[in-house]
JSON list of C-alpha atoms and ligand atoms in Angstrom, two decimals:
[
{"chain": "H", "resi": 26, "resn": "MET", "atom": "CA", "xyz": [-21.52, -12.95, -15.99]},
{"chain": "H", "resi": 27, "resn": "LEU", "atom": "CA", "xyz": [-21.57, -10.45, -18.86]},
{"chain": "H", "resi": 28, "resn": "THR", "atom": "CA", "xyz": [-24.76, -8.83, -20.05]},
{"chain": "H", "resi": 29, "resn": "SER", "atom": "CA", "xyz": [-25.88, -5.78, -22.02]},
{"chain": "H", "resi": 30, "resn": "ASP", "atom": "CA", "xyz": [-29.49, -6.24, -20.89]},
{"chain": "H", "resi": 31, "resn": "ALA", "atom": "CA", "xyz": [-30.22, -3.32, -18.54]},
{"chain": "H", "resi": 32, "resn": "GLN", "atom": "CA", "xyz": [-33.50, -4.86, -17.33]},
{"chain": "H", "resi": 33, "resn": "GLN", "atom": "CA", "xyz": [-31.94, -8.19, -16.42]},
{"chain": "H", "resi": 34, "resn": "ALA", "atom": "CA", "xyz": [-28.98, -6.48, -14.73]},
{"chain": "H", "resi": 35, "resn": "ALA", "atom": "CA", "xyz": [-31.31, -4.24, -12.74]},
{"chain": "H", "resi": 36, "resn": "GLY", "atom": "CA", "xyz": [-33.18, -7.23, -11.32]},
{"chain": "H", "resi": 37, "resn": "GLN", "atom": "CA", "xyz": [-29.96, -8.82, -10.12]},
{"chain": "H", "resi": 38, "resn": "ILE", "atom": "CA", "xyz": [-28.55, -5.60, -8.68]},
{"chain": "H", "resi": 39, "resn": "ARG", "atom": "CA", "xyz": [-31.82, -4.89, -6.84]},
{"chain": "H", "resi": 40, "resn": "GLU", "atom": "CA", "xyz": [-31.62, -8.32, -5.19]},
{"chain": "H", "resi": 41, "resn": "TRP", "atom": "CA", "xyz": [-27.99, -7.74, -4.14]},
{"chain": "H", "resi": 42, "resn": "ILE", "atom": "CA", "xyz": [-28.63, -4.19, -2.87]},
{"chain": "H", "resi": 43, "resn": "ASP", "atom": "CA", "xyz": [-31.50, -5.44, -0.70]},
{"chain": "H", "resi": 44, "resn": "SER", "atom": "CA", "xyz": [-29.42, -8.24, 0.82]},
{"chain": "H", "resi": 45, "resn": "SER", "atom": "CA", "xyz": [-26.09, -6.41, 1.25]},
{"chain": "H", "resi": 46, "resn": "THR", "atom": "CA", "xyz": [-25.02, -4.90, 4.57]},
{"chain": "H", "resi": 47, "resn": "CYS", "atom": "CA", "xyz": [-22.29, -2.62, 3.20]},
{"chain": "H", "resi": 48, "resn": "ALA", "atom": "CA", "xyz": [-22.70, -1.57, -0.42]},
{"chain": "H", "resi": 49, "resn": "VAL", "atom": "CA", "xyz": [-20.27, 0.98, -1.83]},
{"chain": "H", "resi": 50, "resn": "ALA", "atom": "CA", "xyz": [-20.49, 2.81, -5.18]},
{"chain": "H", "resi": 51, "resn": "PHE", "atom": "CA", "xyz": [-17.44, 3.93, -7.10]},
{"chain": "H", "resi": 52, "resn": "THR", "atom": "CA", "xyz": [-18.09, 6.40, -9.93]},
{"chain": "H", "resi": 53, "resn": "GLY", "atom": "CA", "xyz": [-16.06, 7.67, -12.89]},
{"chain": "H", "resi": 54, "resn": "ALA", "atom": "CA", "xyz": [-16.50, 10.04, -15.81]},
{"chain": "H", "resi": 55, "resn": "GLY", "atom": "CA", "xyz": [-19.28, 7.89, -17.35]},
{"chain": "H", "resi": 56, "resn": "ILE", "atom": "CA", "xyz": [-21.84, 8.98, -14.75]},
{"chain": "H", "resi": 57, "resn": "SER", "atom": "CA", "xyz": [-21.14, 12.66, -15.44]},
{"chain": "H", "resi": 58, "resn": "THR", "atom": "CA", "xyz": [-21.12, 12.46, -19.25]},
{"chain": "H", "resi": 59, "resn": "GLU", "atom": "CA", "xyz": [-24.78, 11.44, -18.92]},
{"chain": "H", "resi": 60, "resn": "SER", "atom": "CA", "xyz": [-25.30, 14.83, -17.23]},
{"chain": "H", "resi": 61, "resn": "GLY", "atom": "CA", "xyz": [-23.65, 16.57, -20.19]},
{"chain": "H", "resi": 62, "resn": "ILE", "atom": "CA", "xyz": [-20.20, 17.03, -18.63]},
{"chain": "H", "resi": 63, "resn": "PRO", "atom": "CA", "xyz": [-17.50, 16.03, -21.11]},
{"chain": "H", "resi": 64, "resn": "ASP", "atom": "CA", "xyz": [-14.94, 13.42, -20.14]},
{"chain": "H", "resi": 65, "resn": "PHE", "atom": "CA", "xyz": [-12.00, 15.77, -19.74]},
{"chain": "H", "resi": 66, "resn": "ARG", "atom": "CA", "xyz": [-9.41, 13.24, -20.74]},
{"chain": "H", "resi": 67, "resn": "SER", "atom": "CA", "xyz": [-11.19, 12.06, -23.89]},
{"chain": "H", "resi": 68, "resn": "PRO", "atom": "CA", "xyz": [-10.93, 13.51, -27.42]},
{"chain": "H", "resi": 69, "resn": "GLY", "atom": "CA", "xyz": [-12.81, 16.82, -27.50]},
{"chain": "H", "resi": 70, "resn": "GLY", "atom": "CA", "xyz": [-12.41, 17.14, -23.73]},
{"chain": "H", "resi": 71, "resn": "VAL", "atom": "CA", "xyz": [-11.03, 20.33, -22.32]},
{"chain": "H", "resi": 72, "resn": "TRP", "atom": "CA", "xyz": [-7.60, 18.87, -21.66]},
{"chain": "H", "resi": 73, "resn": "SER", "atom": "CA", "xyz": [-7.07, 17.82, -25.26]},
{"chain": "H", "resi": 74, "resn": "LYS", "atom": "CA", "xyz": [-7.45, 21.44, -26.40]},
{"chain": "H", "resi": 75, "resn": "TYR", "atom": "CA", "xyz": [-5.07, 22.97, -23.89]},
{"chain": "H", "resi": 76, "resn": "ARG", "atom": "CA", "xyz": [-1.60, 22.34, -22.66]},
{"chain": "H", "resi": 77, "resn": "THR", "atom": "CA", "xyz": [-1.48, 20.63, -19.28]},
{"chain": "H", "resi": 78, "resn": "VAL", "atom": "CA", "xyz": [-0.49, 22.85, -16.36]},
{"chain": "H", "resi": 79, "resn": "TYR", "atom": "CA", "xyz": [1.34, 20.60, -13.93]},
{"chain": "H", "resi": 80, "resn": "PHE", "atom": "CA", "xyz": [1.16, 21.23, -10.22]},
{"chain": "H", "resi": 81, "resn": "ASP", "atom": "CA", "xyz": [4.84, 22.21, -9.93]},
{"chain": "H", "resi": 82, "resn": "GLU", "atom": "CA", "xyz": [4.44, 24.83, -12.65]},
{"chain": "H", "resi": 83, "resn": "PHE", "atom": "CA", "xyz": [1.34, 26.21, -10.97]},
{"chain": "H", "resi": 84, "resn": "CYS", "atom": "CA", "xyz": [3.26, 26.61, -7.73]},
{"chain": "H", "resi": 85, "resn": "GLU", "atom": "CA", "xyz": [6.28, 28.25, -9.30]},
{"chain": "H", "resi": 86, "resn": "SER", "atom": "CA", "xyz": [5.10, 30.36, -12.24]},
{"chain": "H", "resi": 87, "resn": "ALA", "atom": "CA", "xyz": [2.66, 33.28, -12.42]},
{"chain": "H", "resi": 88, "resn": "ASP", "atom": "CA", "xyz": [2.19, 32.63, -16.16]},
{"chain": "H", "resi": 89, "resn": "ALA", "atom": "CA", "xyz": [1.26, 29.00, -15.47]},
{"chain": "H", "resi": 90, "resn": "ARG", "atom": "CA", "xyz": [-1.24, 30.14, -12.82]},
{"chain": "H", "resi": 91, "resn": "HIS", "atom": "CA", "xyz": [-2.84, 32.48, -15.34]},
{"chain": "H", "resi": 92, "resn": "GLU", "atom": "CA", "xyz": [-3.08, 29.71, -17.96]},
{"chain": "H", "resi": 93, "resn": "TYR", "atom": "CA", "xyz": [-4.59, 27.38, -15.33]},
{"chain": "H", "resi": 94, "resn": "TRP", "atom": "CA", "xyz": [-7.27, 29.90, -14.34]},
{"chain": "H", "resi": 95, "resn": "ARG", "atom": "CA", "xyz": [-8.06, 30.62, -18.00]},
{"chain": "H", "resi": 96, "resn": "GLN", "atom": "CA", "xyz": [-8.70, 26.91, -18.66]},
{"chain": "H", "resi": 97, "resn": "LYS", "atom": "CA", "xyz": [-10.68, 26.42, -15.45]},
{"chain": "H", "resi": 98, "resn": "ALA", "atom": "CA", "xyz": [-12.85, 29.46, -16.16]},
{"chain": "H", "resi": 99, "resn": "GLU", "atom": "CA", "xyz": [-13.80, 27.96, -19.52]},
{"chain": "H", "resi": 100, "resn": "ALA", "atom": "CA", "xyz": [-14.58, 24.54, -18.03]},
{"chain": "H", "resi": 101, "resn": "HIS", "atom": "CA", "xyz": [-16.54, 26.14, -15.19]},
{"chain": "H", "resi": 102, "resn": "GLN", "atom": "CA", "xyz": [-19.62, 26.87, -17.29]},
{"chain": "H", "resi": 103, "resn": "GLU", "atom": "CA", "xyz": [-20.02, 23.19, -18.18]},
{"chain": "H", "resi": 104, "resn": "PHE", "atom": "CA", "xyz": [-20.09, 22.31, -14.49]},
{"chain": "H", "resi": 105, "resn": "ALA", "atom": "CA", "xyz": [-22.37, 25.17, -13.57]},
{"chain": "H", "resi": 106, "resn": "ASP", "atom": "CA", "xyz": [-24.97, 24.15, -16.17]},
{"chain": "H", "resi": 107, "resn": "ALA", "atom": "CA", "xyz": [-24.99, 20.42, -15.31]},
{"chain": "H", "resi": 108, "resn": "SER", "atom": "CA", "xyz": [-27.46, 18.76, -12.95]},
{"chain": "H", "resi": 109, "resn": "PRO", "atom": "CA", "xyz": [-27.57, 15.26, -11.39]},
{"chain": "H", "resi": 110, "resn": "ASN", "atom": "CA", "xyz": [-29.11, 12.42, -13.39]},
{"chain": "H", "resi": 111, "resn": "VAL", "atom": "CA", "xyz": [-31.06, 9.28, -12.45]},
{"chain": "H", "resi": 112, "resn": "THR", "atom": "CA", "xyz": [-27.92, 7.42, -11.35]},
{"chain": "H", "resi": 113, "resn": "HIS", "atom": "CA", "xyz": [-26.77, 10.22, -9.01]},
{"chain": "H", "resi": 114, "resn": "ARG", "atom": "CA", "xyz": [-30.31, 10.48, -7.59]},
{"chain": "H", "resi": 115, "resn": "THR", "atom": "CA", "xyz": [-30.71, 6.72, -7.05]},
{"chain": "H", "resi": 116, "resn": "LEU", "atom": "CA", "xyz": [-27.38, 6.50, -5.19]},
{"chain": "H", "resi": 117, "resn": "ALA", "atom": "CA", "xyz": [-28.47, 9.38, -2.94]},
{"chain": "H", "resi": 118, "resn": "ASP", "atom": "CA", "xyz": [-31.83, 7.64, -2.28]},
{"chain": "H", "resi": 119, "resn": "TRP", "atom": "CA", "xyz": [-30.06, 4.39, -1.42]},
{"chain": "H", "resi": 120, "resn": "GLU", "atom": "CA", "xyz": [-27.82, 6.18, 1.06]},
{"chain": "H", "resi": 121, "resn": "ALA", "atom": "CA", "xyz": [-30.83, 7.87, 2.67]},
{"chain": "H", "resi": 122, "resn": "SER", "atom": "CA", "xyz": [-32.66, 4.54, 3.00]},
{"chain": "H", "resi": 123, "resn": "GLY", "atom": "CA", "xyz": [-29.61, 2.80, 4.49]},
{"chain": "H", "resi": 124, "resn": "ASN", "atom": "CA", "xyz": [-28.89, 0.64, 1.44]},
{"chain": "H", "resi": 125, "resn": "LEU", "atom": "CA", "xyz": [-25.63, 2.33, 0.47]},
{"chain": "H", "resi": 126, "resn": "HIS", "atom": "CA", "xyz": [-22.67, 3.07, 2.73]},
{"chain": "H", "resi": 127, "resn": "GLY", "atom": "CA", "xyz": [-21.32, 5.83, 0.50]},
{"chain": "H", "resi": 128, "resn": "VAL", "atom": "CA", "xyz": [-19.87, 6.95, -2.82]},
{"chain": "H", "resi": 129, "resn": "ILE", "atom": "CA", "xyz": [-16.23, 7.10, -3.86]},
{"chain": "H", "resi": 130, "resn": "THR", "atom": "CA", "xyz": [-15.82, 9.25, -6.97]},
{"chain": "H", "resi": 131, "resn": "GLN", "atom": "CA", "xyz": [-13.15, 10.21, -9.47]},
{"chain": "H", "resi": 132, "resn": "ASN", "atom": "CA", "xyz": [-15.30, 13.15, -10.55]},
{"chain": "H", "resi": 133, "resn": "ILE", "atom": "CA", "xyz": [-14.79, 16.76, -9.48]},
{"chain": "H", "resi": 134, "resn": "ASP", "atom": "CA", "xyz": [-18.21, 18.13, -10.44]},
{"chain": "H", "resi": 135, "resn": "GLY", "atom": "CA", "xyz": [-20.00, 17.82, -7.08]},
{"chain": "H", "resi": 136, "resn": "LEU", "atom": "CA", "xyz": [-23.09, 16.23, -8.69]},
{"chain": "H", "resi": 137, "resn": "HIS", "atom": "CA", "xyz": [-23.35, 13.48, -6.05]},
{"chain": "H", "resi": 138, "resn": "GLN", "atom": "CA", "xyz": [-23.71, 16.09, -3.30]},
{"chain": "H", "resi": 139, "resn": "GLN", "atom": "CA", "xyz": [-26.17, 18.06, -5.45]},
{"chain": "H", "resi": 140, "resn": "ALA", "atom": "CA", "xyz": [-28.26, 14.89, -5.72]},
{"chain": "H", "resi": 141, "resn": "GLY", "atom": "CA", "xyz": [-28.26, 14.59, -1.92]},
{"chain": "H", "resi": 142, "resn": "SER", "atom": "CA", "xyz": [-25.42, 12.15, -1.20]},
{"chain": "H", "resi": 143, "resn": "LYS", "atom": "CA", "xyz": [-23.78, 12.96, 2.16]},
{"chain": "H", "resi": 144, "resn": "ARG", "atom": "CA", "xyz": [-21.00, 10.39, 2.38]},
{"chain": "H", "resi": 145, "resn": "VAL", "atom": "CA", "xyz": [-18.83, 11.14, -0.65]},
{"chain": "H", "resi": 146, "resn": "GLN", "atom": "CA", "xyz": [-15.08, 10.54, -0.98]},
{"chain": "H", "resi": 147, "resn": "GLU", "atom": "CA", "xyz": [-13.77, 12.76, -3.79]},
{"chain": "H", "resi": 148, "resn": "LEU", "atom": "CA", "xyz": [-10.46, 11.20, -4.85]},
{"chain": "H", "resi": 149, "resn": "HIS", "atom": "CA", "xyz": [-9.62, 14.09, -7.18]},
{"chain": "H", "resi": 150, "resn": "GLY", "atom": "CA", "xyz": [-11.05, 16.90, -5.05]},
{"chain": "H", "resi": 151, "resn": "THR", "atom": "CA", "xyz": [-13.80, 19.26, -6.14]},
{"chain": "H", "resi": 152, "resn": "ALA", "atom": "CA", "xyz": [-14.11, 21.99, -8.77]},
{"chain": "H", "resi": 153, "resn": "ARG", "atom": "CA", "xyz": [-16.94, 23.53, -6.74]},
{"chain": "H", "resi": 154, "resn": "GLU", "atom": "CA", "xyz": [-14.43, 25.13, -4.36]},
{"chain": "H", "resi": 155, "resn": "VAL", "atom": "CA", "xyz": [-11.12, 26.97, -4.39]},
{"chain": "H", "resi": 156, "resn": "SER", "atom": "CA", "xyz": [-8.48, 26.52, -1.73]},
{"chain": "H", "resi": 157, "resn": "CYS", "atom": "CA", "xyz": [-5.36, 28.45, -0.80]},
{"chain": "H", "resi": 158, "resn": "LEU", "atom": "CA", "xyz": [-2.16, 26.45, -1.25]},
{"chain": "H", "resi": 159, "resn": "ASP", "atom": "CA", "xyz": [-0.47, 28.54, 1.41]},
{"chain": "H", "resi": 160, "resn": "CYS", "atom": "CA", "xyz": [-2.97, 28.70, 4.31]},
{"chain": "H", "resi": 161, "resn": "GLY", "atom": "CA", "xyz": [-5.72, 26.21, 3.40]},
{"chain": "H", "resi": 162, "resn": "TRP", "atom": "CA", "xyz": [-8.52, 28.80, 3.26]},
{"chain": "H", "resi": 163, "resn": "ARG", "atom": "CA", "xyz": [-11.49, 27.55, 1.16]},
{"chain": "H", "resi": 164, "resn": "ASP", "atom": "CA", "xyz": [-14.50, 29.11, -0.55]},
{"chain": "H", "resi": 165, "resn": "VAL", "atom": "CA", "xyz": [-17.10, 28.26, -3.18]},
{"chain": "H", "resi": 166, "resn": "VAL", "atom": "CA", "xyz": [-15.65, 28.72, -6.64]},
{"chain": "H", "resi": 167, "resn": "ASP", "atom": "CA", "xyz": [-18.20, 30.85, -8.49]},
{"chain": "H", "resi": 168, "resn": "GLY", "atom": "CA", "xyz": [-17.24, 34.33, -7.30]},
{"chain": "H", "resi": 169, "resn": "TRP", "atom": "CA", "xyz": [-13.55, 33.69, -7.94]},
{"chain": "H", "resi": 170, "resn": "VAL", "atom": "CA", "xyz": [-14.11, 32.53, -11.51]},
{"chain": "H", "resi": 171, "resn": "ASN", "atom": "CA", "xyz": [-16.24, 35.62, -12.13]},
{"chain": "H", "resi": 172, "resn": "GLN", "atom": "CA", "xyz": [-13.54, 37.84, -10.66]},
{"chain": "H", "resi": 173, "resn": "PHE", "atom": "CA", "xyz": [-10.96, 36.25, -12.95]},
{"chain": "H", "resi": 174, "resn": "LEU", "atom": "CA", "xyz": [-13.18, 36.69, -16.02]},
{"chain": "H", "resi": 175, "resn": "GLU", "atom": "CA", "xyz": [-13.80, 40.36, -15.17]},
{"chain": "H", "resi": 176, "resn": "THR", "atom": "CA", "xyz": [-10.23, 41.34, -14.32]},
{"chain": "H", "resi": 177, "resn": "ASP", "atom": "CA", "xyz": [-8.10, 38.75, -16.19]},
{"chain": "H", "resi": 178, "resn": "GLN", "atom": "CA", "xyz": [-6.03, 38.68, -12.98]},
{"chain": "H", "resi": 179, "resn": "VAL", "atom": "CA", "xyz": [-5.32, 35.50, -11.03]},
{"chain": "H", "resi": 180, "resn": "PRO", "atom": "CA", "xyz": [-7.10, 35.98, -7.70]},
{"chain": "H", "resi": 181, "resn": "GLU", "atom": "CA", "xyz": [-5.18, 36.02, -4.41]},
{"chain": "H", "resi": 182, "resn": "CYS", "atom": "CA", "xyz": [-6.20, 34.44, -1.11]},
{"chain": "H", "resi": 183, "resn": "PRO", "atom": "CA", "xyz": [-8.08, 37.11, 0.92]},
{"chain": "H", "resi": 184, "resn": "GLU", "atom": "CA", "xyz": [-6.58, 35.74, 4.14]},
{"chain": "H", "resi": 185, "resn": "CYS", "atom": "CA", "xyz": [-2.87, 35.56, 3.29]},
{"chain": "H", "resi": 186, "resn": "THR", "atom": "CA", "xyz": [-2.52, 36.80, -0.37]},
{"chain": "H", "resi": 187, "resn": "GLY", "atom": "CA", "xyz": [-1.33, 33.24, -1.17]},
{"chain": "H", "resi": 188, "resn": "ARG", "atom": "CA", "xyz": [-1.92, 31.12, -4.26]},
{"chain": "H", "resi": 189, "resn": "LEU", "atom": "CA", "xyz": [-5.59, 30.31, -4.83]},
{"chain": "H", "resi": 190, "resn": "LYS", "atom": "CA", "xyz": [-6.35, 27.17, -6.84]},
{"chain": "H", "resi": 191, "resn": "HIS", "atom": "CA", "xyz": [-9.38, 25.02, -7.57]},
{"chain": "H", "resi": 192, "resn": "ALA", "atom": "CA", "xyz": [-9.68, 22.37, -4.84]},
{"chain": "H", "resi": 193, "resn": "THR", "atom": "CA", "xyz": [-8.98, 19.62, -7.36]},
{"chain": "H", "resi": 194, "resn": "VAL", "atom": "CA", "xyz": [-6.01, 17.31, -7.67]},
{"chain": "H", "resi": 195, "resn": "SER", "atom": "CA", "xyz": [-3.84, 18.60, -10.55]},
{"chain": "H", "resi": 196, "resn": "PHE", "atom": "CA", "xyz": [-1.57, 16.57, -12.76]},
{"chain": "H", "resi": 197, "resn": "GLY", "atom": "CA", "xyz": [1.55, 15.89, -10.72]},
{"chain": "H", "resi": 198, "resn": "GLN", "atom": "CA", "xyz": [-0.22, 16.50, -7.40]},
{"chain": "H", "resi": 199, "resn": "SER", "atom": "CA", "xyz": [-0.75, 13.61, -5.00]},
{"chain": "H", "resi": 200, "resn": "LEU", "atom": "CA", "xyz": [-4.22, 12.43, -3.95]},
{"chain": "H", "resi": 201, "resn": "PRO", "atom": "CA", "xyz": [-5.47, 13.57, -0.53]},
{"chain": "H", "resi": 202, "resn": "PRO", "atom": "CA", "xyz": [-4.20, 10.77, 1.75]},
{"chain": "H", "resi": 203, "resn": "ASP", "atom": "CA", "xyz": [-7.15, 10.85, 4.18]},
{"chain": "H", "resi": 204, "resn": "VAL", "atom": "CA", "xyz": [-9.64, 10.49, 1.32]},
{"chain": "H", "resi": 205, "resn": "LEU", "atom": "CA", "xyz": [-7.64, 7.65, -0.20]},
{"chain": "H", "resi": 206, "resn": "ASP", "atom": "CA", "xyz": [-7.38, 5.88, 3.18]},
{"chain": "H", "resi": 207, "resn": "THR", "atom": "CA", "xyz": [-11.12, 6.07, 3.72]},
{"chain": "H", "resi": 208, "resn": "ALA", "atom": "CA", "xyz": [-11.82, 4.85, 0.17]},
{"chain": "H", "resi": 209, "resn": "MET", "atom": "CA", "xyz": [-9.51, 1.85, 0.70]},
{"chain": "H", "resi": 210, "resn": "GLN", "atom": "CA", "xyz": [-11.21, 1.10, 4.02]},
{"chain": "H", "resi": 211, "resn": "TRP", "atom": "CA", "xyz": [-14.68, 1.24, 2.42]},
{"chain": "H", "resi": 212, "resn": "ALA", "atom": "CA", "xyz": [-13.50, -1.09, -0.35]},
{"chain": "H", "resi": 213, "resn": "ARG", "atom": "CA", "xyz": [-12.25, -3.61, 2.21]},
{"chain": "H", "resi": 214, "resn": "GLN", "atom": "CA", "xyz": [-15.45, -3.40, 4.30]},
{"chain": "H", "resi": 215, "resn": "SER", "atom": "CA", "xyz": [-17.91, -3.60, 1.41]},
{"chain": "H", "resi": 216, "resn": "ASP", "atom": "CA", "xyz": [-19.85, -6.74, 0.57]},
{"chain": "H", "resi": 217, "resn": "LEU", "atom": "CA", "xyz": [-21.16, -5.21, -2.67]},
{"chain": "H", "resi": 218, "resn": "PHE", "atom": "CA", "xyz": [-18.98, -2.89, -4.74]},
{"chain": "H", "resi": 219, "resn": "LEU", "atom": "CA", "xyz": [-20.54, -1.10, -7.72]},
{"chain": "H", "resi": 220, "resn": "ALA", "atom": "CA", "xyz": [-18.01, 0.33, -10.20]},
{"chain": "H", "resi": 221, "resn": "LEU", "atom": "CA", "xyz": [-20.03, 2.74, -12.35]},
{"chain": "H", "resi": 222, "resn": "GLY", "atom": "CA", "xyz": [-18.84, 4.51, -15.49]},
{"chain": "H", "resi": 223, "resn": "SER", "atom": "CA", "xyz": [-15.13, 4.15, -14.90]},
{"chain": "H", "resi": 224, "resn": "SER", "atom": "CA", "xyz": [-12.66, 2.62, -17.33]},
{"chain": "H", "resi": 225, "resn": "LEU", "atom": "CA", "xyz": [-10.77, 1.36, -14.23]},
{"chain": "H", "resi": 226, "resn": "VAL", "atom": "CA", "xyz": [-7.42, 2.12, -15.81]},
{"chain": "H", "resi": 227, "resn": "VAL", "atom": "CA", "xyz": [-6.10, 5.06, -13.76]},
{"chain": "H", "resi": 228, "resn": "GLU", "atom": "CA", "xyz": [-4.82, 4.33, -10.26]},
{"chain": "H", "resi": 229, "resn": "PRO", "atom": "CA", "xyz": [-6.17, 4.13, -7.63]},
{"chain": "H", "resi": 230, "resn": "ALA", "atom": "CA", "xyz": [-9.40, 3.50, -9.56]},
{"chain": "H", "resi": 231, "resn": "ALA", "atom": "CA", "xyz": [-8.03, 0.16, -10.67]},
{"chain": "H", "resi": 232, "resn": "SER", "atom": "CA", "xyz": [-7.07, -0.89, -7.14]},
{"chain": "H", "resi": 233, "resn": "LEU", "atom": "CA", "xyz": [-10.32, -0.20, -5.29]},
{"chain": "H", "resi": 234, "resn": "PRO", "atom": "CA", "xyz": [-12.53, -2.79, -7.04]},
{"chain": "H", "resi": 235, "resn": "ARG", "atom": "CA", "xyz": [-9.66, -5.27, -6.82]},
{"chain": "H", "resi": 236, "resn": "ILE", "atom": "CA", "xyz": [-9.40, -4.71, -3.05]},
{"chain": "H", "resi": 237, "resn": "ALA", "atom": "CA", "xyz": [-13.17, -5.09, -2.66]},
{"chain": "H", "resi": 238, "resn": "ALA", "atom": "CA", "xyz": [-13.27, -8.32, -4.68]},
{"chain": "H", "resi": 239, "resn": "SER", "atom": "CA", "xyz": [-10.29, -9.84, -2.88]},
{"chain": "H", "resi": 240, "resn": "SER", "atom": "CA", "xyz": [-11.94, -8.96, 0.46]},
{"chain": "H", "resi": 241, "resn": "GLY", "atom": "CA", "xyz": [-14.99, -10.99, -0.56]},
{"chain": "H", "resi": 242, "resn": "ALA", "atom": "CA", "xyz": [-17.34, -8.37, -2.01]},
{"chain": "H", "resi": 243, "resn": "ARG", "atom": "CA", "xyz": [-19.55, -8.98, -5.01]},
{"chain": "H", "resi": 244, "resn": "LEU", "atom": "CA", "xyz": [-18.11, -6.76, -7.74]},
{"chain": "H", "resi": 245, "resn": "VAL", "atom": "CA", "xyz": [-20.50, -5.23, -10.28]},
{"chain": "H", "resi": 246, "resn": "ILE", "atom": "CA", "xyz": [-18.97, -3.27, -13.18]},
{"chain": "H", "resi": 247, "resn": "ILE", "atom": "CA", "xyz": [-21.26, -1.14, -15.34]},
{"chain": "H", "resi": 248, "resn": "ASN", "atom": "CA", "xyz": [-19.46, 0.62, -18.17]},
{"chain": "H", "resi": 249, "resn": "ARG", "atom": "CA", "xyz": [-20.03, 1.12, -21.89]},
{"chain": "H", "resi": 250, "resn": "ASP", "atom": "CA", "xyz": [-16.63, -0.32, -22.74]},
{"chain": "H", "resi": 251, "resn": "GLU", "atom": "CA", "xyz": [-14.73, -3.27, -21.38]},
{"chain": "H", "resi": 252, "resn": "THR", "atom": "CA", "xyz": [-12.40, -2.74, -18.43]},
{"chain": "H", "resi": 253, "resn": "PRO", "atom": "CA", "xyz": [-9.25, -4.59, -17.31]},
{"chain": "H", "resi": 254, "resn": "LEU", "atom": "CA", "xyz": [-11.17, -5.86, -14.25]},
{"chain": "H", "resi": 255, "resn": "ASP", "atom": "CA", "xyz": [-14.13, -7.43, -16.07]},
{"chain": "H", "resi": 256, "resn": "GLY", "atom": "CA", "xyz": [-12.57, -10.86, -15.49]},
{"chain": "H", "resi": 257, "resn": "ILE", "atom": "CA", "xyz": [-12.82, -10.63, -11.69]},
{"chain": "H", "resi": 258, "resn": "ALA", "atom": "CA", "xyz": [-16.33, -9.10, -11.62]},
{"chain": "H", "resi": 259, "resn": "THR", "atom": "CA", "xyz": [-19.36, -11.04, -10.40]},
{"chain": "H", "resi": 260, "resn": "LEU", "atom": "CA", "xyz": [-21.45, -9.14, -12.94]},
{"chain": "H", "resi": 261, "resn": "THR", "atom": "CA", "xyz": [-20.31, -7.00, -15.86]},
{"chain": "H", "resi": 262, "resn": "VAL", "atom": "CA", "xyz": [-22.87, -4.82, -17.61]},
{"chain": "H", "resi": 263, "resn": "ARG", "atom": "CA", "xyz": [-22.02, -3.09, -20.92]},
{"chain": "H", "resi": 264, "resn": "ALA", "atom": "CA", "xyz": [-24.79, -0.53, -21.00]},
{"chain": "H", "resi": 265, "resn": "ALA", "atom": "CA", "xyz": [-25.49, 3.13, -20.31]},
{"chain": "H", "resi": 266, "resn": "LEU", "atom": "CA", "xyz": [-25.79, 3.76, -16.56]},
{"chain": "H", "resi": 267, "resn": "GLY", "atom": "CA", "xyz": [-29.01, 5.67, -17.16]},
{"chain": "H", "resi": 268, "resn": "ASP", "atom": "CA", "xyz": [-30.67, 2.63, -18.77]},
{"chain": "H", "resi": 269, "resn": "VAL", "atom": "CA", "xyz": [-29.75, 0.36, -15.84]},
{"chain": "H", "resi": 270, "resn": "PHE", "atom": "CA", "xyz": [-30.78, 2.86, -13.18]},
{"chain": "H", "resi": 271, "resn": "GLU", "atom": "CA", "xyz": [-34.06, 3.75, -14.93]},
{"chain": "H", "resi": 272, "resn": "ALA", "atom": "CA", "xyz": [-34.80, 0.02, -14.92]},
{"chain": "H", "resi": 273, "resn": "LEU", "atom": "CA", "xyz": [-33.86, -0.19, -11.21]},
{"chain": "H", "resi": 274, "resn": "ASN", "atom": "CA", "xyz": [-36.35, 2.57, -10.44]},
{"chain": "H", "resi": 275, "resn": "ASP", "atom": "CA", "xyz": [-39.09, 0.81, -12.43]},
{"chain": "H", "resi": 276, "resn": "GLU", "atom": "CA", "xyz": [-38.72, -2.34, -10.32]},
{"chain": "U", "resi": 313, "resn": "ZN", "atom": "ZN1", "xyz": [-4.21, 31.80, 2.11]}
]
């Protein structure tokens, strides 16, 4: 079924959430743009203004590391200023009340955790932390971005003087296998799979709803634009996430 009626969709989703035993949400850039975070891959996004620093370059070149930190420092403010919206908050409430198993996200902004979600699989890592490529040491990001802005020097790991990088998955870097495994497992176990604000083009984003549907889950896709998986969805909603989730909260 295809609808653009947020109210009607909300009624159906409410019924399914109440009757499901393992609902899983999968979120993409669309949930974060409604919190004011630009879709980094879209026109006007940070990555269209700058050259891409691939993971190999970051590892090998001090100049590439400097360029990476410069770009990340600029993007940092947009993350720091953003706060969770009604969709993030509703997913956190559902988890707390036992109606949602967890959230799988393509986003790196940490807004699900800020909203109170505990079970979050971050496929592309998090921009809220830095990690050392050499020893695995981790820390919250803010102080390190400030240090870079003040000194214009790429920071070193305080434990081993190794290469410090945002704890996100860079272009050319593979996804964390344990996170991916868990996400696949959740998709197989789910009886209701909500794909929210993702164009479902990039892998493994495209695979997870497919796995859920072929394992017998109801697949709900809410996105402003059509996706390649609309044809296998039980319900496709072309509306803003905020409109659907406001309506869900009014029920
Ligand atoms: Zn280190």
